[in-house]
Coordinates of C-alpha atoms in Angstrom, one line a residue:
M1 CA -0.2 0.0 -0.1
A2 CA 2.2 2.8 -1.2
G3 CA -0.3 5.6 -0.7
K4 CA -1.0 4.6 2.9
K5 CA 0.9 6.4 5.6
S6 CA 1.7 5.2 9.0
N7 CA 0.7 6.8 12.0
S8 CA 4.6 6.5 13.3
N9 CA 5.7 8.6 10.0
Q10 CA 3.6 11.5 10.7
T11 CA 4.3 11.8 14.1
D12 CA 7.9 11.8 13.3
R13 CA 7.3 14.6 10.8
D14 CA 5.5 16.6 12.9
P15 CA 7.2 20.1 14.0
L16 CA 6.4 20.2 17.6
H17 CA 8.1 16.6 17.9
I18 CA 11.0 17.9 16.2
I19 CA 11.3 21.0 18.2
L20 CA 10.6 19.5 21.4
A21 CA 13.4 16.9 20.8
V22 CA 15.7 19.9 19.8
A23 CA 14.6 22.0 23.1
V24 CA 15.2 19.2 25.1
L25 CA 19.0 19.0 23.7
I26 CA 19.7 22.5 24.0
V27 CA 18.3 22.7 27.7
S28 CA 20.1 19.8 28.7
L29 CA 23.5 20.8 26.8
V30 CA 23.4 24.6 28.5
T31 CA 22.6 23.3 31.5
Y32 CA 25.5 21.0 31.5
L33 CA 28.3 23.2 29.9
R34 CA 27.4 25.5 32.7
T35 CA 27.8 22.9 35.1
V36 CA 30.8 21.4 33.8
Q37 CA 33.7 20.9 35.8
P38 CA 36.3 23.2 34.9
T39 CA 39.4 21.3 36.2
V40 CA 40.2 17.9 37.3
P41 CA 37.3 16.1 39.5
Y42 CA 37.5 13.0 41.8
W43 CA 37.7 9.6 41.2
D44 CA 38.9 8.4 37.6
C45 CA 38.2 11.5 35.9
G46 CA 42.0 12.7 36.1
E47 CA 43.1 9.0 35.0
F48 CA 41.0 9.6 31.6
I49 CA 42.2 13.2 31.1
A50 CA 45.7 12.6 31.5
C51 CA 45.2 9.0 29.3
A52 CA 43.0 11.0 26.6
H53 CA 45.7 13.9 26.3
I54 CA 48.7 11.8 25.6
L55 CA 46.4 9.1 24.3
G56 CA 47.1 6.4 26.4
I57 CA 45.3 3.4 28.0
P58 CA 43.6 4.0 31.5
H59 CA 42.7 0.8 33.7
P60 CA 40.8 -1.9 31.8
P61 CA 38.7 -2.0 29.9
G62 CA 40.4 0.9 28.5
T63 CA 37.9 3.1 26.5
P64 CA 39.4 3.4 23.5
L65 CA 36.6 5.5 21.8
F66 CA 36.2 7.9 24.8
M67 CA 40.8 8.5 24.8
L68 CA 40.2 8.8 20.9
I69 CA 37.3 11.7 21.0
G70 CA 38.9 13.1 23.9
R71 CA 42.4 13.4 22.6
V72 CA 40.5 15.2 19.7
F73 CA 38.9 17.2 22.2
S74 CA 41.7 18.2 23.8
M75 CA 43.6 19.3 20.7
L76 CA 41.0 20.7 18.4
I77 CA 39.6 23.1 20.9
P78 CA 41.8 26.4 21.5
F79 CA 40.5 27.6 24.9
G80 CA 40.1 26.2 28.0
E81 CA 42.0 24.1 30.2
V82 CA 43.1 20.6 28.8
A83 CA 40.8 19.0 31.9
W84 CA 37.5 21.2 30.7
R85 CA 38.0 20.4 27.2
V86 CA 37.8 16.7 28.0
N87 CA 35.0 17.1 30.3
I88 CA 32.8 18.4 27.9
I89 CA 32.7 15.4 26.0
S90 CA 30.3 14.2 28.4
S91 CA 28.2 17.1 28.5
I92 CA 27.8 16.9 24.8
S93 CA 27.1 13.2 24.6
S94 CA 24.9 13.3 27.7
A95 CA 23.2 15.8 26.6
F96 CA 22.2 14.1 23.0
A97 CA 21.5 11.0 25.0
V98 CA 18.8 12.9 26.8
M99 CA 17.4 13.8 23.3
F100 CA 17.5 10.2 22.6
G101 CA 15.6 9.5 25.6
Y102 CA 12.9 12.2 24.5
L103 CA 13.1 10.1 21.1
I104 CA 12.4 6.8 22.6
V105 CA 10.1 7.8 25.5
T106 CA 7.9 9.5 22.4
W107 CA 8.1 6.0 20.2
V108 CA 7.2 3.6 23.1
I109 CA 4.1 5.8 24.0
R110 CA 3.1 6.2 20.2
K111 CA 3.5 2.2 20.0
W112 CA 1.4 1.8 23.1
Y113 CA -1.2 4.0 21.7
R114 CA -1.1 2.6 18.3
K115 CA -3.2 5.4 16.9
V116 CA -2.5 8.9 18.2
D117 CA -5.9 10.5 16.7
T118 CA -6.9 13.0 19.6
I119 CA -5.2 15.8 21.1
Y120 CA -5.0 14.0 24.2
K121 CA -3.3 11.6 22.7
R122 CA -0.8 13.6 21.5
A123 CA -0.2 15.6 24.5
T124 CA 0.3 12.9 26.3
V125 CA 3.4 11.8 23.5
Y126 CA 5.1 15.1 24.2
I127 CA 4.6 15.8 27.6
G128 CA 5.8 12.1 28.5
G129 CA 8.7 12.4 26.4
V130 CA 9.7 15.6 27.5
T131 CA 9.0 14.7 31.4
G132 CA 10.8 11.4 31.1
A133 CA 13.9 13.3 28.9
L134 CA 14.2 15.8 31.8
F135 CA 14.0 13.4 34.6
M136 CA 16.8 11.0 33.1
A137 CA 18.6 14.7 32.5
F138 CA 18.4 16.4 35.7
S139 CA 18.8 12.8 37.9
R140 CA 21.4 13.2 40.1
T141 CA 24.0 10.4 38.9
F142 CA 22.8 11.2 35.3
W143 CA 24.0 15.0 35.7
N144 CA 27.1 13.8 38.1
N145 CA 28.4 12.1 35.1
A146 CA 27.7 14.4 32.1
V147 CA 29.7 17.2 34.2
E148 CA 32.9 15.2 34.5
A149 CA 35.3 13.1 32.2
E150 CA 33.6 9.7 32.6
V151 CA 33.0 7.4 30.0
Y152 CA 29.1 6.9 31.2
G153 CA 27.9 9.8 28.9
L154 CA 29.2 8.2 26.1
S155 CA 27.8 5.0 27.0
M156 CA 24.6 6.4 27.4
L157 CA 24.6 7.8 24.2
I158 CA 25.5 4.6 22.5

């Protein structure tokens, strides 16, 4: 049936859906960048920052993708301390993870309803997605890992 449009595609192309996804991304990214650690925080962060800067290998399992991205960030960003440059990797990847959290929640709610044909169902999809994503973004553990050089933000994104 080439002429029949699925409900999922209609919601995916809804401008409000795209605007809310970008808004969740921007709100979380701005929040994380304003609260990112300016220097070396506790625990493994110092090890990750040092290893990313020299392209070394931290403790097992070594997190090679984070080290490569950390090296690129420490070389390409011309301002700020090396620690801050590597810390913002977690902020950026965590903000994108929050956006994908929004997209996943809205997808699940749409599948649960099967047909989003009323304003109530449409509002539930978007309010549920935004609420779920922002609860994730501002939860203590997620936020703490989003503002320091830890691999958890990148892992959540992947």
